[in-house]
Amino acid sequence: MSTSTPRLRSLGLDPATGKEALALTCPGGRLEELADAHALKAAAVLVTVVGAVLEVGKASDAELAAFVKPLHAALEECVGIIATARE
């Protein structure tokens, strides 16, 4: 996820404080690599959670249920693309 300018990215939670760790990343840098890895892990968890909700099949709101399936498919595809690009 490179850009031409540095940007503030999440590196996850600091285990000591429980606060989000943020870093100013540069394209191709180590901090960008760590932020990309964190983003990939977070997206993978989201895919798993949404998939589990879909498996249960009990959405409290019909509109939400209709929205979740396309979201899940798109997110799953993005995770696959990112994982392939990182190999």
PDB file of N, CA and C in Angstrom:
ATOM      1  N   MET A   1       0.837  -1.181   0.000  1.00  0.00           N
ATOM      2  CA  MET A   1       0.000   0.000   0.000  1.00  0.00           C
ATOM      3  C   MET A   1       0.877   1.237   0.000  1.00  0.00           C
ATOM      4  N   SER A   2       1.593   1.466  -1.029  1.00  0.00           N
ATOM      5  CA  SER A   2       2.515   2.586  -1.108  1.00  0.00           C
ATOM      6  C   SER A   2       1.830   3.816  -1.687  1.00  0.00           C
ATOM      7  N   THR A   3       2.235   4.947  -1.187  1.00  0.00           N
ATOM      8  CA  THR A   3       1.816   6.228  -1.733  1.00  0.00           C
ATOM      9  C   THR A   3       3.060   7.078  -1.878  1.00  0.00           C
ATOM     10  N   SER A   4       2.937   8.205  -2.540  1.00  0.00           N
ATOM     11  CA  SER A   4       4.112   9.029  -2.764  1.00  0.00           C
ATOM     12  C   SER A   4       4.485   9.860  -1.541  1.00  0.00           C
ATOM     13  N   THR A   5       3.603   9.972  -0.577  1.00  0.00           N
ATOM     14  CA  THR A   5       3.896  10.762   0.614  1.00  0.00           C
ATOM     15  C   THR A   5       3.684   9.924   1.870  1.00  0.00           C
ATOM     16  N   PRO A   6       4.422  10.248   2.939  1.00  0.00           N
ATOM     17  CA  PRO A   6       4.219   9.530   4.193  1.00  0.00           C
ATOM     18  C   PRO A   6       2.810   9.770   4.733  1.00  0.00           C
ATOM     19  N   ARG A   7       2.278   8.792   5.466  1.00  0.00           N
ATOM     20  CA  ARG A   7       0.961   8.966   6.067  1.00  0.00           C
ATOM     21  C   ARG A   7       0.887   8.230   7.390  1.00  0.00           C
ATOM     22  N   LEU A   8      -0.021   8.659   8.238  1.00  0.00           N
ATOM     23  CA  LEU A   8      -0.213   8.068   9.551  1.00  0.00           C
ATOM     24  C   LEU A   8      -1.011   6.784   9.408  1.00  0.00           C
ATOM     25  N   ARG A   9      -0.454   5.667   9.890  1.00  0.00           N
ATOM     26  CA  ARG A   9      -1.084   4.351   9.749  1.00  0.00           C
ATOM     27  C   ARG A   9      -1.094   3.645  11.095  1.00  0.00           C
ATOM     28  N   SER A  10      -2.054   2.773  11.275  1.00  0.00           N
ATOM     29  CA  SER A  10      -2.156   1.984  12.491  1.00  0.00           C
ATOM     30  C   SER A  10      -1.203   0.795  12.430  1.00  0.00           C
ATOM     31  N   LEU A  11      -0.568   0.512  13.575  1.00  0.00           N
ATOM     32  CA  LEU A  11       0.282  -0.668  13.714  1.00  0.00           C
ATOM     33  C   LEU A  11      -0.348  -1.669  14.679  1.00  0.00           C
ATOM     34  N   GLY A  12      -1.575  -1.390  15.126  1.00  0.00           N
ATOM     35  CA  GLY A  12      -2.254  -2.261  16.076  1.00  0.00           C
ATOM     36  C   GLY A  12      -2.316  -1.617  17.445  1.00  0.00           C
ATOM     37  N   LEU A  13      -2.607  -2.444  18.443  1.00  0.00           N
ATOM     38  CA  LEU A  13      -2.709  -1.944  19.807  1.00  0.00           C
ATOM     39  C   LEU A  13      -1.418  -2.169  20.582  1.00  0.00           C
ATOM     40  N   ASP A  14      -1.050  -1.178  21.390  1.00  0.00           N
ATOM     41  CA  ASP A  14       0.095  -1.307  22.276  1.00  0.00           C
ATOM     42  C   ASP A  14      -0.330  -2.197  23.434  1.00  0.00           C
ATOM     43  N   PRO A  15       0.323  -3.352  23.629  1.00  0.00           N
ATOM     44  CA  PRO A  15      -0.104  -4.270  24.685  1.00  0.00           C
ATOM     45  C   PRO A  15       0.028  -3.681  26.093  1.00  0.00           C
ATOM     46  N   ALA A  16       0.939  -2.745  26.281  1.00  0.00           N
ATOM     47  CA  ALA A  16       1.144  -2.160  27.605  1.00  0.00           C
ATOM     48  C   ALA A  16       0.034  -1.183  27.984  1.00  0.00           C
ATOM     49  N   THR A  17      -0.436  -0.402  27.004  1.00  0.00           N
ATOM     50  CA  THR A  17      -1.421   0.638  27.306  1.00  0.00           C
ATOM     51  C   THR A  17      -2.811   0.342  26.765  1.00  0.00           C
ATOM     52  N   GLY A  18      -2.900  -0.541  25.770  1.00  0.00           N
ATOM     53  CA  GLY A  18      -4.180  -0.816  25.132  1.00  0.00           C
ATOM     54  C   GLY A  18      -4.582   0.251  24.129  1.00  0.00           C
ATOM     55  N   LYS A  19      -3.697   1.213  23.903  1.00  0.00           N
ATOM     56  CA  LYS A  19      -3.981   2.288  22.949  1.00  0.00           C
ATOM     57  C   LYS A  19      -3.462   1.898  21.567  1.00  0.00           C
ATOM     58  N   GLU A  20      -4.077   2.495  20.547  1.00  0.00           N
ATOM     59  CA  GLU A  20      -3.658   2.226  19.174  1.00  0.00           C
ATOM     60  C   GLU A  20      -2.286   2.840  18.918  1.00  0.00           C
ATOM     61  N   ALA A  21      -1.394   2.044  18.339  1.00  0.00           N
ATOM     62  CA  ALA A  21      -0.065   2.529  17.956  1.00  0.00           C
ATOM     63  C   ALA A  21      -0.135   3.024  16.522  1.00  0.00           C
ATOM     64  N   LEU A  22       0.259   4.267  16.312  1.00  0.00           N
ATOM     65  CA  LEU A  22       0.239   4.886  14.992  1.00  0.00           C
ATOM     66  C   LEU A  22       1.662   5.242  14.582  1.00  0.00           C
ATOM     67  N   ALA A  23       1.918   5.196  13.281  1.00  0.00           N
ATOM     68  CA  ALA A  23       3.244   5.547  12.778  1.00  0.00           C
ATOM     69  C   ALA A  23       3.114   6.321  11.478  1.00  0.00           C
ATOM     70  N   LEU A  24       4.046   7.230  11.277  1.00  0.00           N
ATOM     71  CA  LEU A  24       4.138   7.955  10.017  1.00  0.00           C
ATOM     72  C   LEU A  24       4.971   7.080   9.085  1.00  0.00           C
ATOM     73  N   THR A  25       4.326   6.509   8.071  1.00  0.00           N
ATOM     74  CA  THR A  25       5.001   5.540   7.202  1.00  0.00           C
ATOM     75  C   THR A  25       5.476   6.183   5.911  1.00  0.00           C
ATOM     76  N   CYS A  26       6.529   5.609   5.354  1.00  0.00           N
ATOM     77  CA  CYS A  26       7.059   6.019   4.058  1.00  0.00           C
ATOM     78  C   CYS A  26       6.948   4.840   3.106  1.00  0.00           C
ATOM     79  N   PRO A  27       6.694   5.093   1.837  1.00  0.00           N
ATOM     80  CA  PRO A  27       6.590   4.005   0.861  1.00  0.00           C
ATOM     81  C   PRO A  27       7.822   3.100   0.884  1.00  0.00           C
ATOM     82  N   GLY A  28       7.579   1.800   0.998  1.00  0.00           N
ATOM     83  CA  GLY A  28       8.657   0.830   0.990  1.00  0.00           C
ATOM     84  C   GLY A  28       9.396   0.675   2.302  1.00  0.00           C
ATOM     85  N   GLY A  29       8.999   1.446   3.314  1.00  0.00           N
ATOM     86  CA  GLY A  29       9.686   1.395   4.600  1.00  0.00           C
ATOM     87  C   GLY A  29       9.202   0.266   5.488  1.00  0.00           C
ATOM     88  N   ARG A  30       9.959   0.013   6.556  1.00  0.00           N
ATOM     89  CA  ARG A  30       9.627  -1.052   7.506  1.00  0.00           C
ATOM     90  C   ARG A  30       8.302  -0.768   8.212  1.00  0.00           C
ATOM     91  N   LEU A  31       8.056   0.473   8.587  1.00  0.00           N
ATOM     92  CA  LEU A  31       6.795   0.788   9.265  1.00  0.00           C
ATOM     93  C   LEU A  31       5.601   0.593   8.331  1.00  0.00           C
ATOM     94  N   GLU A  32       5.775   0.908   7.050  1.00  0.00           N
ATOM     95  CA  GLU A  32       4.699   0.658   6.098  1.00  0.00           C
ATOM     96  C   GLU A  32       4.432  -0.840   5.984  1.00  0.00           C
ATOM     97  N   GLU A  33       5.496  -1.627   5.982  1.00  0.00           N
ATOM     98  CA  GLU A  33       5.356  -3.084   5.928  1.00  0.00           C
ATOM     99  C   GLU A  33       4.578  -3.592   7.146  1.00  0.00           C
ATOM    100  N   LEU A  34       4.896  -3.073   8.324  1.00  0.00           N
ATOM    101  CA  LEU A  34       4.175  -3.474   9.537  1.00  0.00           C
ATOM    102  C   LEU A  34       2.708  -3.037   9.485  1.00  0.00           C
ATOM    103  N   ALA A  35       2.461  -1.829   8.990  1.00  0.00           N
ATOM    104  CA  ALA A  35       1.088  -1.334   8.879  1.00  0.00           C
ATOM    105  C   ALA A  35       0.295  -2.164   7.869  1.00  0.00           C
ATOM    106  N   ASP A  36       0.921  -2.537   6.758  1.00  0.00           N
ATOM    107  CA  ASP A  36       0.257  -3.379   5.766  1.00  0.00           C
ATOM    108  C   ASP A  36      -0.102  -4.737   6.374  1.00  0.00           C
ATOM    109  N   ALA A  37       0.831  -5.302   7.135  1.00  0.00           N
ATOM    110  CA  ALA A  37       0.577  -6.602   7.771  1.00  0.00           C
ATOM    111  C   ALA A  37      -0.579  -6.497   8.757  1.00  0.00           C
ATOM    112  N   HIS A  38      -0.612  -5.410   9.518  1.00  0.00           N
ATOM    113  CA  HIS A  38      -1.717  -5.213  10.470  1.00  0.00           C
ATOM    114  C   HIS A  38      -3.046  -5.071   9.731  1.00  0.00           C
ATOM    115  N   ALA A  39      -3.057  -4.303   8.655  1.00  0.00           N
ATOM    116  CA  ALA A  39      -4.286  -4.108   7.877  1.00  0.00           C
ATOM    117  C   ALA A  39      -4.772  -5.428   7.288  1.00  0.00           C
ATOM    118  N   LEU A  40      -3.839  -6.243   6.803  1.00  0.00           N
ATOM    119  CA  LEU A  40      -4.202  -7.540   6.239  1.00  0.00           C
ATOM    120  C   LEU A  40      -4.802  -8.452   7.311  1.00  0.00           C
ATOM    121  N   LYS A  41      -4.191  -8.468   8.494  1.00  0.00           N
ATOM    122  CA  LYS A  41      -4.728  -9.286   9.590  1.00  0.00           C
ATOM    123  C   LYS A  41      -6.126  -8.808   9.988  1.00  0.00           C
ATOM    124  N   ALA A  42      -6.312  -7.499  10.077  1.00  0.00           N
ATOM    125  CA  ALA A  42      -7.616  -6.951  10.458  1.00  0.00           C
ATOM    126  C   ALA A  42      -8.677  -7.297   9.419  1.00  0.00           C
ATOM    127  N   ALA A  43      -8.335  -7.203   8.142  1.00  0.00           N
ATOM    128  CA  ALA A  43      -9.290  -7.546   7.090  1.00  0.00           C
ATOM    129  C   ALA A  43      -9.623  -9.030   7.121  1.00  0.00           C
ATOM    130  N   ALA A  44      -8.615  -9.863   7.377  1.00  0.00           N
ATOM    131  CA  ALA A  44      -8.853 -11.308   7.459  1.00  0.00           C
ATOM    132  C   ALA A  44      -9.785 -11.646   8.616  1.00  0.00           C
ATOM    133  N   VAL A  45      -9.618 -10.983   9.737  1.00  0.00           N
ATOM    134  CA  VAL A  45     -10.516 -11.192  10.883  1.00  0.00           C
ATOM    135  C   VAL A  45     -11.926 -10.751  10.521  1.00  0.00           C
ATOM    136  N   LEU A  46     -12.048  -9.623   9.834  1.00  0.00           N
ATOM    137  CA  LEU A  46     -13.364  -9.141   9.433  1.00  0.00           C
ATOM    138  C   LEU A  46     -14.054 -10.122   8.500  1.00  0.00           C
ATOM    139  N   VAL A  47     -13.305 -10.693   7.563  1.00  0.00           N
ATOM    140  CA  VAL A  47     -13.868 -11.704   6.662  1.00  0.00           C
ATOM    141  C   VAL A  47     -14.396 -12.889   7.464  1.00  0.00           C
ATOM    142  N   THR A  48     -13.627 -13.327   8.448  1.00  0.00           N
ATOM    143  CA  THR A  48     -14.035 -14.460   9.283  1.00  0.00           C
ATOM    144  C   THR A  48     -15.295 -14.149  10.081  1.00  0.00           C
ATOM    145  N   VAL A  49     -15.349 -12.984  10.677  1.00  0.00           N
ATOM    146  CA  VAL A  49     -16.514 -12.591  11.480  1.00  0.00           C
ATOM    147  C   VAL A  49     -17.762 -12.477  10.619  1.00  0.00           C
ATOM    148  N   VAL A  50     -17.645 -11.785   9.475  1.00  0.00           N
ATOM    149  CA  VAL A  50     -18.807 -11.627   8.601  1.00  0.00           C
ATOM    150  C   VAL A  50     -19.249 -12.982   8.059  1.00  0.00           C
ATOM    151  N   GLY A  51     -18.284 -13.844   7.724  1.00  0.00           N
ATOM    152  CA  GLY A  51     -18.616 -15.189   7.266  1.00  0.00           C
ATOM    153  C   GLY A  51     -19.358 -15.980   8.324  1.00  0.00           C
ATOM    154  N   ALA A  52     -18.950 -15.848   9.581  1.00  0.00           N
ATOM    155  CA  ALA A  52     -19.628 -16.548  10.673  1.00  0.00           C
ATOM    156  C   ALA A  52     -21.049 -16.038  10.851  1.00  0.00           C
ATOM    157  N   VAL A  53     -21.236 -14.733  10.738  1.00  0.00           N
ATOM    158  CA  VAL A  53     -22.580 -14.158  10.839  1.00  0.00           C
ATOM    159  C   VAL A  53     -23.463 -14.687   9.712  1.00  0.00           C
ATOM    160  N   LEU A  54     -22.903 -14.775   8.507  1.00  0.00           N
ATOM    161  CA  LEU A  54     -23.671 -15.285   7.379  1.00  0.00           C
ATOM    162  C   LEU A  54     -24.023 -16.757   7.562  1.00  0.00           C
ATOM    163  N   GLU A  55     -23.116 -17.545   8.139  1.00  0.00           N
ATOM    164  CA  GLU A  55     -23.381 -18.966   8.369  1.00  0.00           C
ATOM    165  C   GLU A  55     -24.539 -19.172   9.342  1.00  0.00           C
ATOM    166  N   VAL A  56     -24.605 -18.338  10.370  1.00  0.00           N
ATOM    167  CA  VAL A  56     -25.686 -18.443  11.348  1.00  0.00           C
ATOM    168  C   VAL A  56     -27.016 -18.121  10.670  1.00  0.00           C
ATOM    169  N   GLY A  57     -26.991 -17.162   9.759  1.00  0.00           N
ATOM    170  CA  GLY A  57     -28.182 -16.836   8.987  1.00  0.00           C
ATOM    171  C   GLY A  57     -29.246 -16.071   9.750  1.00  0.00           C
ATOM    172  N   LYS A  58     -28.890 -15.479  10.873  1.00  0.00           N
ATOM    173  CA  LYS A  58     -29.864 -14.731  11.664  1.00  0.00           C
ATOM    174  C   LYS A  58     -29.464 -13.262  11.715  1.00  0.00           C
ATOM    175  N   ALA A  59     -29.893 -12.519  10.725  1.00  0.00           N
ATOM    176  CA  ALA A  59     -29.663 -11.077  10.735  1.00  0.00           C
ATOM    177  C   ALA A  59     -30.896 -10.411  11.293  1.00  0.00           C
ATOM    178  N   SER A  60     -30.714  -9.496  12.216  1.00  0.00           N
ATOM    179  CA  SER A  60     -31.849  -8.830  12.837  1.00  0.00           C
ATOM    180  C   SER A  60     -32.511  -7.824  11.909  1.00  0.00           C
ATOM    181  N   ASP A  61     -31.819  -7.398  10.909  1.00  0.00           N
ATOM    182  CA  ASP A  61     -32.341  -6.386  10.002  1.00  0.00           C
ATOM    183  C   ASP A  61     -32.159  -6.875   8.561  1.00  0.00           C
ATOM    184  N   ALA A  62     -33.248  -6.961   7.812  1.00  0.00           N
ATOM    185  CA  ALA A  62     -33.196  -7.474   6.442  1.00  0.00           C
ATOM    186  C   ALA A  62     -32.293  -6.628   5.548  1.00  0.00           C
ATOM    187  N   GLU A  63     -32.295  -5.335   5.742  1.00  0.00           N
ATOM    188  CA  GLU A  63     -31.425  -4.478   4.934  1.00  0.00           C
ATOM    189  C   GLU A  63     -29.963  -4.765   5.227  1.00  0.00           C
ATOM    190  N   LEU A  64     -29.642  -4.952   6.479  1.00  0.00           N
ATOM    191  CA  LEU A  64     -28.270  -5.267   6.851  1.00  0.00           C
ATOM    192  C   LEU A  64     -27.845  -6.603   6.265  1.00  0.00           C
ATOM    193  N   ALA A  65     -28.722  -7.581   6.317  1.00  0.00           N
ATOM    194  CA  ALA A  65     -28.415  -8.898   5.763  1.00  0.00           C
ATOM    195  C   ALA A  65     -28.139  -8.805   4.266  1.00  0.00           C
ATOM    196  N   ALA A  66     -28.906  -7.991   3.547  1.00  0.00           N
ATOM    197  CA  ALA A  66     -28.700  -7.833   2.103  1.00  0.00           C
ATOM    198  C   ALA A  66     -27.384  -7.116   1.806  1.00  0.00           C
ATOM    199  N   PHE A  67     -26.949  -6.276   2.715  1.00  0.00           N
ATOM    200  CA  PHE A  67     -25.721  -5.513   2.530  1.00  0.00           C
ATOM    201  C   PHE A  67     -24.486  -6.339   2.876  1.00  0.00           C
ATOM    202  N   VAL A  68     -24.610  -7.271   3.809  1.00  0.00           N
ATOM    203  CA  VAL A  68     -23.457  -8.004   4.315  1.00  0.00           C
ATOM    204  C   VAL A  68     -22.870  -8.959   3.279  1.00  0.00           C
ATOM    205  N   LYS A  69     -23.695  -9.662   2.505  1.00  0.00           N
ATOM    206  CA  LYS A  69     -23.163 -10.626   1.534  1.00  0.00           C
ATOM    207  C   LYS A  69     -22.255  -9.974   0.490  1.00  0.00           C
ATOM    208  N   PRO A  70     -22.666  -8.876  -0.150  1.00  0.00           N
ATOM    209  CA  PRO A  70     -21.751  -8.228  -1.099  1.00  0.00           C
ATOM    210  C   PRO A  70     -20.492  -7.683  -0.412  1.00  0.00           C
ATOM    211  N   LEU A  71     -20.651  -7.177   0.802  1.00  0.00           N
ATOM    212  CA  LEU A  71     -19.502  -6.682   1.551  1.00  0.00           C
ATOM    213  C   LEU A  71     -18.520  -7.819   1.820  1.00  0.00           C
ATOM    214  N   HIS A  72     -19.049  -8.952   2.216  1.00  0.00           N
ATOM    215  CA  HIS A  72     -18.206 -10.106   2.495  1.00  0.00           C
ATOM    216  C   HIS A  72     -17.460 -10.558   1.238  1.00  0.00           C
ATOM    217  N   ALA A  73     -18.141 -10.641   0.133  1.00  0.00           N
ATOM    218  CA  ALA A  73     -17.503 -11.077  -1.117  1.00  0.00           C
ATOM    219  C   ALA A  73     -16.399 -10.109  -1.542  1.00  0.00           C
ATOM    220  N   ALA A  74     -16.664  -8.820  -1.461  1.00  0.00           N
ATOM    221  CA  ALA A  74     -15.665  -7.819  -1.845  1.00  0.00           C
ATOM    222  C   ALA A  74     -14.469  -7.847  -0.910  1.00  0.00           C
ATOM    223  N   LEU A  75     -14.723  -7.956   0.364  1.00  0.00           N
ATOM    224  CA  LEU A  75     -13.639  -7.981   1.332  1.00  0.00           C
ATOM    225  C   LEU A  75     -12.785  -9.231   1.174  1.00  0.00           C
ATOM    226  N   GLU A  76     -13.429 -10.362   0.952  1.00  0.00           N
ATOM    227  CA  GLU A  76     -12.700 -11.605   0.744  1.00  0.00           C
ATOM    228  C   GLU A  76     -11.802 -11.508  -0.498  1.00  0.00           C
ATOM    229  N   GLU A  77     -12.306 -10.888  -1.533  1.00  0.00           N
ATOM    230  CA  GLU A  77     -11.511 -10.710  -2.750  1.00  0.00           C
ATOM    231  C   GLU A  77     -10.314  -9.802  -2.491  1.00  0.00           C
ATOM    232  N   CYS A  78     -10.537  -8.723  -1.773  1.00  0.00           N
ATOM    233  CA  CYS A  78      -9.437  -7.802  -1.457  1.00  0.00           C
ATOM    234  C   CYS A  78      -8.353  -8.477  -0.640  1.00  0.00           C
ATOM    235  N   VAL A  79      -8.744  -9.280   0.323  1.00  0.00           N
ATOM    236  CA  VAL A  79      -7.770 -10.005   1.134  1.00  0.00           C
ATOM    237  C   VAL A  79      -6.950 -10.944   0.253  1.00  0.00           C
ATOM    238  N   GLY A  80      -7.600 -11.618  -0.672  1.00  0.00           N
ATOM    239  CA  GLY A  80      -6.882 -12.495  -1.592  1.00  0.00           C
ATOM    240  C   GLY A  80      -5.898 -11.754  -2.473  1.00  0.00           C
ATOM    241  N   ILE A  81      -6.305 -10.603  -2.967  1.00  0.00           N
ATOM    242  CA  ILE A  81      -5.429  -9.790  -3.814  1.00  0.00           C
ATOM    243  C   ILE A  81      -4.223  -9.294  -3.019  1.00  0.00           C
ATOM    244  N   ILE A  82      -4.466  -8.810  -1.835  1.00  0.00           N
ATOM    245  CA  ILE A  82      -3.379  -8.286  -1.000  1.00  0.00           C
ATOM    246  C   ILE A  82      -2.414  -9.418  -0.619  1.00  0.00           C
ATOM    247  N   ALA A  83      -2.954 -10.568  -0.251  1.00  0.00           N
ATOM    248  CA  ALA A  83      -2.111 -11.698   0.135  1.00  0.00           C
ATOM    249  C   ALA A  83      -1.229 -12.138  -1.037  1.00  0.00           C
ATOM    250  N   THR A  84      -1.786 -12.159  -2.224  1.00  0.00           N
ATOM    251  CA  THR A  84      -1.020 -12.537  -3.409  1.00  0.00           C
ATOM    252  C   THR A  84       0.077 -11.515  -3.702  1.00  0.00           C
ATOM    253  N   ALA A  85      -0.253 -10.259  -3.570  1.00  0.00           N
ATOM    254  CA  ALA A  85       0.717  -9.199  -3.846  1.00  0.00           C
ATOM    255  C   ALA A  85       1.867  -9.214  -2.853  1.00  0.00           C
ATOM    256  N   ARG A  86       1.637  -9.678  -1.646  1.00  0.00           N
ATOM    257  CA  ARG A  86       2.668  -9.675  -0.613  1.00  0.00           C
ATOM    258  C   ARG A  86       3.611 -10.867  -0.714  1.00  0.00           C
ATOM    259  N   GLU A  87       3.310 -11.845  -1.575  1.00  0.00           N
ATOM    260  CA  GLU A  87       4.172 -13.045  -1.688  1.00  0.00           C
ATOM    261  C   GLU A  87       5.445 -12.746  -2.419  1.00  0.00           C
TER     262      GLU A  87
END
